[in-house]
Amino acid sequence: MANVFTELKTPITGTYKQPTGLFINNEFVEGVDKKTFEVINPSTEEVICSVHEATEKDVDIAVAAARKAFEGPWREVTPQKRGQLMYKLAELCEQNLDILAAVESLDNGKSITLARGDVGAVVGCLKYYAGWADKIEGTTTDVAPDMFHYIKKEPIGVCGQIIPWNFPLLMLAWKIGPALCTGNTVVLKTAEQTPLSALVLAQYVKEAGFPPGVLNIISGFGKVAGAAISAHMDVDKVAFTGSTIVGRAIMKAAASSNLKKVTLELGGKSPNIVFNDADIEQAISWVNFGIYYNHGQCCCAGTRIYVQDGIYDKFVAAFKKRAEANKVGDPFHHETFQGPQVSQLQFDRIMGYIQAGKEEGATIETGGDRHGDKGYFIQPTIFSNVRSDMKIMQEEIFGPVCAIAKFSTEEEVIKLGNDTTYGLAAAVHTKDLNTAIRVSNALKAGTVWVNCYNMIHHQMPFGGYKASGIGRELGKEVLNNYLETKSVSVRLGGALFG
Ligand code: ADP
């Protein structure tokens, strides 16, 4: 019997059985080369356990399993039954919310409160897409009296899905929801930093009753397993969430292999704009939530904060206090808002950006250092006195670091807001409805929030303009990314060319 489970413990659930194998064909298996890699607890920097690593050979096996399921048993399942299976999976996640959230906190470092919120969102997302399964419809059109034309929607086939570490379970749900409800099969690779929660969830896939091979979940590294998925000749579509640099590599791999369909959800450098007439206390809370939620590890984080000159000084003073009041520490403490960054690499990158900000002459209003002496914790950090051309204003930091700048006019702030290669999200805080709509319409971003931030919901499309990506996730809109369109023209007798 392969060694594909281990006993682990979380501070709030006690011991549990953690799967460590690759989940292929509804079973946990070792990799062909029997390689494993260590999973690190970001709060303590200690090893939690080791999991099996997928190499190219394992990707081949997983893709073959997904192909077999796609051509066989999954085709036999009616759309209604597909929806029921997905709903059952959602219910199992709901019943196991405590353990899923605890494993997420252990592995990713996010606070248990946030992790519980993530699992709630996973359940909502899976139920929403379960509901879509039997609502995928084609159309007919009248072209000529002796012809019958119909336009049919069909699943694409085997979908490769590559997800990041910032929302390990939620990104999985965003990806598998639309892929499965439209009748595709999936090989999903989790991020090497955070493989554990998806493996716990994988157990419920079998329990829910999915046929083997429909949803395969593998742990592994981007340059090995991720690259193998992107370049695979029998993967029909690849969906990716992660950095822009890797997004480019995936697109190149797709282009030079079988031209598989590509959707990308990439980085951001989102502007968060506060006008003089905003409710200042509310704005501060949302700006704080916009940047420090999930430790700044959000592609849509509101990292560039523009405050109008009439309230600038008051805003900076109050925002500084608010940021300093965020509780940083043990993710399992119920009051914690900000846990550690996910890895040493991320910690070092973020500290590098803080250093760059200092060297380029920006002022640190608060933070700027590590928090504590163990774990990858970083103080909530605010820079002021920044210029648009500074590294901290142009590049994605992906940590609890933001920059605040002053503006005078609406025209000026629209220009500043759009002065980025990215276009994922933006926010506007004002009591004036006309300003809110004018500015929302002028910002080049896939999502704009007015008087709030991070109000992401599975019913609303999410994705980026410019270098923030290709295609949209969530909502009804994502479904087309997982469907082929077939035009069928039937001649109903009659003369040739008659
Ligand atoms: P980060 O830099 O924040 O870790 P990445 O974009 O590197 O974000 O990682 C997001 C996901 O992409 C992870 O699952 C990772 O393994 C995967 N990945 C990294 N490099 C590649 C690659 N060259 N091809 C395919 N997937 C990759």
XYZ file of C-alpha atoms and ligand atoms in Angstrom:
525
model
C 0.000 0.000 0.000
C 1.472 3.283 -1.115
C 2.238 5.839 1.522
C -0.228 8.510 0.470
C -1.707 9.668 3.780
C -0.171 11.088 6.917
C -1.568 12.059 10.279
C -1.408 15.795 10.979
C -2.742 18.138 13.588
C -4.155 21.640 13.482
C -4.439 23.756 16.647
C -8.232 23.864 16.436
C -9.365 20.553 14.984
C -6.885 18.148 16.532
C -5.496 15.285 14.433
C -6.768 14.445 10.966
C -5.776 12.252 8.032
C -3.993 14.349 5.399
C -3.807 12.859 1.893
C -0.360 13.383 0.370
C -0.653 11.513 -2.946
C -1.581 12.702 -6.405
C -5.348 12.447 -6.869
C -5.813 10.678 -10.211
C -8.793 8.536 -11.236
C -10.385 9.093 -7.811
C -7.420 7.503 -6.015
C -4.414 8.923 -4.186
C -1.246 7.591 -5.800
C 2.491 8.125 -5.578
C 4.227 9.843 -8.484
C 5.938 7.618 -11.057
C 9.373 8.804 -9.924
C 8.299 8.625 -6.255
C 9.482 12.181 -5.687
C 8.134 14.224 -2.793
C 8.532 17.807 -1.610
C 8.179 19.513 1.735
C 5.303 21.765 2.718
C 6.280 24.586 5.059
C 4.183 26.222 7.766
C 4.672 29.958 7.088
C 3.921 30.890 10.701
C 6.732 28.760 12.148
C 8.966 28.083 9.106
C 8.775 24.384 10.064
C 7.988 21.446 7.792
C 4.348 20.325 8.032
C 4.735 17.182 5.908
C 5.858 16.030 2.469
C 3.558 15.464 -0.497
C 4.060 13.560 -3.721
C 5.343 15.582 -6.639
C 3.917 15.247 -10.134
C 6.445 15.155 -12.972
C 5.743 15.164 -16.732
C 5.017 11.420 -16.533
C 2.329 11.940 -13.905
C 0.814 14.768 -15.922
C 0.587 12.326 -18.848
C -1.209 9.805 -16.627
C -3.606 12.412 -15.247
C -4.363 13.780 -18.718
C -5.005 10.252 -20.016
C -7.406 9.663 -17.103
C -9.214 12.922 -17.842
C -9.394 12.056 -21.560
C -10.821 8.607 -20.842
C -13.440 10.078 -18.513
C -14.310 12.781 -21.038
C -14.790 10.340 -23.904
C -16.509 7.766 -21.683
C -18.404 7.958 -18.407
C -18.632 11.753 -18.091
C -20.401 11.989 -21.458
C -22.997 9.532 -20.190
C -23.853 11.741 -17.229
C -26.809 14.026 -17.933
C -26.397 17.762 -17.280
C -28.902 17.494 -14.443
C -26.899 14.710 -12.797
C -23.696 16.722 -13.316
C -25.278 19.542 -11.363
C -26.328 17.153 -8.602
C -22.794 15.782 -8.263
C -21.405 19.300 -8.027
C -24.016 20.264 -5.466
C -23.109 17.207 -3.431
C -19.435 18.222 -3.547
C -20.428 21.701 -2.322
C -22.403 20.160 0.534
C -19.472 17.972 1.547
C -17.270 21.090 1.649
C -19.904 22.776 3.814
C -20.058 19.824 6.207
C -16.272 19.768 6.416
C -15.817 23.531 6.662
C -13.915 23.318 9.966
C -11.192 21.017 8.710
C -10.878 22.642 5.283
C -10.479 26.081 6.864
C -8.021 24.837 9.478
C -5.818 23.145 6.856
C -5.945 26.318 4.757
C -4.725 28.393 7.707
C -2.020 25.887 8.574
C -0.610 25.707 5.064
C -1.214 29.213 3.705
C -0.978 31.217 6.932
C -4.217 33.139 6.423
C -6.228 33.848 9.545
C -8.803 31.251 10.444
C -11.558 33.854 10.097
C -10.536 34.553 6.506
C -10.079 30.856 5.787
C -13.605 30.115 6.990
C -14.860 32.907 4.746
C -12.977 31.357 1.819
C -14.566 27.948 2.377
C -17.996 29.599 2.565
C -17.240 31.225 -0.786
C -16.106 27.860 -2.197
C -19.462 26.359 -1.240
C -21.346 29.295 -2.785
C -19.328 29.121 -5.985
C -19.743 25.363 -6.444
C -23.493 25.572 -5.805
C -23.820 28.442 -8.263
C -22.087 26.481 -11.042
C -23.979 23.314 -10.097
C -27.061 25.347 -10.948
C -25.686 26.206 -14.391
C -25.102 22.572 -15.420
C -28.585 22.067 -16.900
C -28.938 25.585 -18.246
C -26.354 25.513 -21.034
C -28.418 26.173 -24.109
C -27.837 26.524 -27.833
C -29.975 28.396 -30.344
C -31.604 27.870 -33.700
C -31.783 30.376 -36.503
C -33.817 30.554 -39.702
C -31.554 30.898 -42.721
C -33.536 29.270 -45.519
C -36.927 27.501 -45.734
C -35.502 24.106 -46.726
C -32.778 24.127 -44.105
C -32.588 23.662 -40.347
C -29.783 25.469 -38.544
C -28.847 25.014 -34.936
C -25.979 26.293 -32.877
C -24.854 23.952 -30.178
C -22.632 24.451 -27.153
C -20.272 21.602 -26.331
C -17.599 21.054 -23.684
C -14.058 21.710 -24.899
C -12.545 18.525 -23.485
C -9.657 18.095 -21.079
C -8.929 21.322 -19.190
C -5.603 21.992 -17.516
C -5.963 24.374 -14.585
C -3.035 25.956 -12.761
C -3.771 27.865 -9.586
C -1.814 30.060 -7.148
C -1.261 29.865 -3.412
C -3.082 32.973 -2.173
C -6.579 31.379 -2.155
C -5.815 27.678 -2.576
C -9.378 26.429 -2.151
C -11.239 29.376 -3.604
C -9.151 29.457 -6.784
C -9.820 25.739 -7.150
C -13.572 26.346 -6.891
C -13.442 29.242 -9.382
C -11.695 26.937 -11.824
C -13.470 23.602 -11.429
C -16.976 25.104 -11.080
C -17.360 26.356 -14.661
C -15.214 23.568 -16.157
C -17.264 20.727 -14.681
C -20.730 22.205 -15.095
C -20.110 22.603 -18.825
C -19.120 18.926 -19.110
C -15.327 19.119 -19.290
C -12.836 17.032 -17.361
C -9.985 18.550 -15.389
C -6.355 18.163 -14.419
C -5.723 20.826 -11.793
C -2.304 21.648 -10.389
C -2.177 23.372 -7.042
C 0.621 25.778 -6.123
C 3.711 24.117 -4.669
C 3.475 26.341 -1.563
C -0.064 25.226 -0.656
C -1.073 21.741 -1.783
C -2.778 20.470 1.389
C -6.351 21.805 1.413
C -7.077 20.719 -2.178
C -5.990 17.181 -1.296
C -8.422 17.154 1.628
C -11.153 18.345 -0.739
C -10.189 15.675 -3.288
C -11.532 13.020 -0.895
C -15.003 14.525 -1.251
C -14.845 14.287 -5.047
C -14.945 10.517 -4.822
C -17.447 10.605 -1.971
C -19.774 12.839 -4.000
C -19.852 10.178 -6.700
C -17.943 11.725 -9.598
C -16.743 9.085 -12.083
C -12.981 8.419 -11.893
C -10.841 10.764 -13.984
C -13.315 13.665 -14.143
C -11.405 15.794 -11.659
C -7.719 15.054 -11.079
C -5.746 17.146 -8.598
C -1.964 17.058 -8.606
C 0.717 18.719 -6.494
C 3.900 19.847 -8.177
C 6.145 22.618 -9.350
C 5.341 25.175 -12.014
C 8.400 24.615 -14.148
C 7.783 20.844 -14.217
C 4.107 19.897 -13.845
C 2.724 23.347 -14.739
C 4.859 23.559 -17.860
C 3.885 19.989 -18.817
C 0.182 20.870 -18.615
C 0.626 24.062 -20.672
C 2.569 22.276 -23.415
C 0.536 19.057 -23.407
C -0.746 17.975 -26.816
C -3.863 16.367 -25.351
C -4.971 19.234 -23.106
C -7.627 21.264 -24.925
C -7.683 24.314 -22.719
C -5.537 25.833 -20.014
C -6.789 28.252 -17.372
C -4.254 29.972 -15.183
C -4.227 32.361 -12.257
C -0.880 33.749 -11.151
C 1.875 36.113 -12.116
C 2.026 37.933 -15.442
C 5.436 36.487 -16.221
C 4.153 32.909 -15.882
C 1.000 33.835 -17.801
C 3.198 34.808 -20.752
C 5.091 31.490 -20.509
C 1.817 29.546 -20.513
C 0.540 31.399 -23.532
C 3.786 30.703 -25.396
C 3.611 27.001 -24.467
C 0.015 26.830 -25.678
C 0.937 28.586 -28.911
C 3.863 26.330 -29.669
C 2.086 23.065 -28.780
C -1.504 22.416 -29.878
C -2.906 25.987 -29.691
C -5.018 25.026 -26.720
C -7.451 27.715 -25.575
C -5.949 30.009 -22.945
C -7.502 32.124 -20.215
C -5.329 34.075 -17.819
C -6.047 35.919 -14.596
C -2.864 37.806 -13.793
C -1.435 40.563 -11.687
C -2.655 44.010 -10.806
C -1.668 47.389 -9.420
C -5.085 48.686 -8.611
C -5.871 52.336 -7.834
C -8.065 53.158 -4.851
C -9.312 56.754 -5.210
C -10.717 58.834 -2.363
C -12.417 62.160 -3.156
C -12.804 65.084 -0.728
C -16.517 64.390 -0.275
C -16.123 60.710 0.684
C -17.324 59.417 4.041
C -13.801 59.431 5.430
C -14.224 56.802 8.136
C -15.851 54.384 5.734
C -13.221 55.119 3.086
C -10.401 54.400 5.543
C -11.931 51.058 6.496
C -12.318 50.028 2.859
C -8.869 51.268 1.878
C -7.416 49.289 4.781
C -9.375 46.198 3.756
C -8.448 46.812 0.115
C -4.745 46.507 0.767
C -4.290 44.384 3.901
C -6.960 41.724 3.299
C -5.232 38.346 2.820
C -1.940 40.039 3.825
C -1.867 42.010 0.575
C -1.642 38.740 -1.333
C -4.487 39.571 -3.715
C -4.131 40.229 -7.419
C -6.743 42.978 -7.039
C -5.191 44.589 -3.919
C -5.698 48.363 -3.806
C -2.018 49.220 -3.687
C -2.047 52.734 -5.156
C -4.126 54.991 -2.957
C -4.941 58.435 -4.368
C -6.443 60.918 -1.908
C -7.748 64.366 -2.906
C -5.824 67.325 -1.503
C -8.649 68.671 0.721
C -8.576 65.617 3.015
C -5.117 64.232 2.327
C -3.397 65.060 5.643
C -6.364 64.017 7.753
C -6.711 60.805 5.750
C -3.043 59.810 6.049
C -3.018 60.345 9.819
C -6.195 58.305 10.343
C -5.257 55.560 7.867
C -1.898 55.144 9.578
C -3.670 54.562 12.900
C -6.043 52.112 11.284
C -3.210 50.105 9.683
C -1.311 50.002 12.970
C -4.411 48.581 14.693
C -4.563 45.539 12.365
C -3.787 42.462 14.442
C -0.788 40.643 12.987
C 0.120 37.203 14.315
C -0.957 33.598 14.829
C -3.490 32.710 12.117
C -5.325 30.468 14.560
C -5.999 33.296 17.023
C -9.578 34.453 16.463
C -8.626 38.150 16.565
C -5.862 37.901 13.974
C -6.426 39.801 10.756
C -3.013 39.368 9.169
C -0.960 36.189 9.295
C 2.427 35.523 7.715
C 3.277 35.868 4.029
C 3.179 32.500 2.321
C 6.880 31.734 1.887
C 10.450 32.853 2.425
C 10.620 33.786 -1.256
C 7.579 36.047 -1.015
C 8.838 37.515 2.245
C 12.173 38.364 0.612
C 10.502 39.839 -2.493
C 8.298 42.110 -0.401
C 11.165 43.241 1.833
C 13.073 43.969 -1.401
C 10.273 46.271 -2.551
C 10.223 48.032 0.806
C 13.959 48.593 0.452
C 13.470 49.902 -3.110
C 10.818 52.350 -1.879
C 13.203 53.669 0.770
C 16.053 53.983 -1.739
C 13.873 55.812 -4.260
C 13.054 58.426 -1.609
C 9.500 57.546 -0.578
C 8.535 58.181 3.046
C 7.510 55.322 5.334
C 4.427 56.438 7.276
C 4.228 53.188 9.196
C 5.687 49.658 9.103
C 8.593 48.837 6.816
C 9.961 45.905 8.802
C 9.362 42.290 9.633
C 6.959 41.538 12.472
C 8.350 39.285 15.198
C 11.398 37.081 14.762
C 9.912 33.821 13.491
C 7.601 33.175 10.537
C 7.168 35.292 7.420
C 5.311 38.163 9.090
C 5.609 41.723 7.740
C 4.267 44.896 9.337
C 1.421 46.659 7.528
C 3.362 49.272 5.580
C 2.352 52.629 4.087
C 4.552 54.733 1.834
C 3.797 58.384 1.085
C 5.682 60.973 -0.927
C 5.708 58.690 -3.944
C 6.056 59.334 -7.684
C 4.365 57.360 -10.470
C 7.675 56.161 -11.873
C 8.817 54.511 -8.621
C 9.115 50.735 -8.573
C 6.633 50.511 -5.682
C 4.077 52.401 -7.813
C 4.550 50.315 -10.952
C 5.235 46.721 -9.896
C 3.013 44.274 -8.095
C 4.347 43.805 -4.541
C 1.870 41.145 -3.374
C 2.286 41.947 0.279
C 1.001 44.308 2.992
C 2.549 47.373 1.389
C 0.761 50.326 -0.203
C 1.619 53.785 -1.476
C -0.471 56.873 -0.943
C -0.398 59.944 -3.203
C -2.201 63.292 -3.405
C -4.303 64.517 -6.342
C -6.281 67.670 -7.090
C -8.686 67.106 -9.972
C -10.817 64.294 -11.321
C -9.089 64.502 -14.685
C -5.686 64.167 -13.024
C -6.653 61.130 -10.934
C -8.131 59.286 -13.901
C -4.807 59.706 -15.666
C -2.889 58.559 -12.580
C -5.228 55.623 -12.011
C -4.714 54.392 -15.549
C -0.951 54.958 -15.476
C -0.136 51.247 -15.194
C 0.344 48.257 -17.451
C -2.294 46.436 -15.394
C -6.077 46.746 -15.325
C -7.598 44.292 -12.903
C -9.535 46.407 -10.412
C -10.055 49.924 -9.077
C -12.181 51.732 -6.515
C -13.732 55.163 -6.108
C -14.897 56.677 -2.829
C -17.268 59.652 -3.126
C -20.797 60.647 -2.132
C -21.386 62.167 -5.564
C -23.081 59.639 -7.824
C -22.060 61.490 -10.978
C -18.389 61.480 -9.990
C -18.642 57.791 -9.057
C -20.046 56.762 -12.425
C -17.876 59.109 -14.514
C -14.683 57.878 -12.871
C -15.767 54.201 -12.875
C -16.393 54.435 -16.608
C -13.051 56.133 -17.268
C -10.892 53.627 -15.381
C -9.435 50.834 -17.476
C -10.122 47.951 -15.111
C -12.180 44.763 -15.206
C -13.794 45.515 -11.852
C -14.578 48.870 -10.203
C -15.886 49.156 -6.660
C -17.685 52.289 -5.479
C -17.506 53.077 -1.754
C -16.253 49.566 -0.995
C -13.445 47.174 -1.953
C -12.885 43.456 -2.609
C -16.607 42.876 -2.994
C -15.992 39.890 -5.252
C -18.935 37.589 -5.847
C -19.272 34.488 -7.995
C -22.203 36.075 -9.855
C -19.994 38.944 -11.099
C -17.359 38.436 -13.829
C -13.788 38.987 -12.652
C -10.679 39.520 -14.761
C -8.419 42.069 -16.285
C -7.888 44.722 -18.898
C -4.389 45.118 -20.364
C -1.645 42.915 -18.835
C -3.999 41.710 -16.087
C -5.254 38.876 -18.207
C -7.336 37.357 -20.936
C -10.948 36.341 -20.476
C -13.110 36.558 -17.396
C -13.712 34.201 -14.500
C -16.984 33.845 -12.595
C -20.515 34.840 -13.479
C -22.206 33.564 -16.580
C -19.418 35.020 -18.659
C -16.820 32.376 -17.759
C -18.963 29.571 -19.176
C -18.069 30.464 -22.759
C -14.408 29.901 -21.899
C -15.274 26.250 -21.320
C -17.540 25.722 -24.319
C -17.025 25.171 -28.011
C -19.660 26.464 -30.412
C -20.824 24.173 -33.165
C -22.929 25.413 -36.097
C -24.973 22.631 -37.675
C -26.744 23.186 -41.009
C -29.198 20.468 -42.056
C -30.599 20.349 -45.594
C -34.217 19.191 -45.394
C -34.434 17.674 -48.863
C -35.304 19.845 -51.889
C -33.215 20.472 -54.957
C -29.460 20.969 -54.821
C -28.835 24.730 -54.529
C -32.591 25.067 -55.128
P 4.095 33.309 -7.634
O 5.253 34.004 -8.286
O 3.263 34.216 -6.851
O 4.442 32.035 -6.918
P 3.387 32.025 -10.043
O 2.734 32.686 -11.195
O 4.829 31.682 -10.154
O 3.107 32.903 -8.798
O 2.612 30.684 -9.666
C 1.253 30.448 -9.872
C 1.061 29.035 -10.358
O 1.749 28.876 -11.593
C 1.626 27.954 -9.444
O 0.767 26.830 -9.465
C 2.954 27.608 -10.096
O 3.399 26.302 -9.824
C 2.600 27.749 -11.557
N 3.738 27.978 -12.454
C 4.912 28.606 -12.173
N 5.722 28.598 -13.253
C 5.068 27.955 -14.244
C 5.356 27.635 -15.617
N 6.504 27.981 -16.171
N 4.420 26.980 -16.332
C 3.229 26.646 -15.783
N 2.908 26.903 -14.513
C 3.780 27.557 -13.743
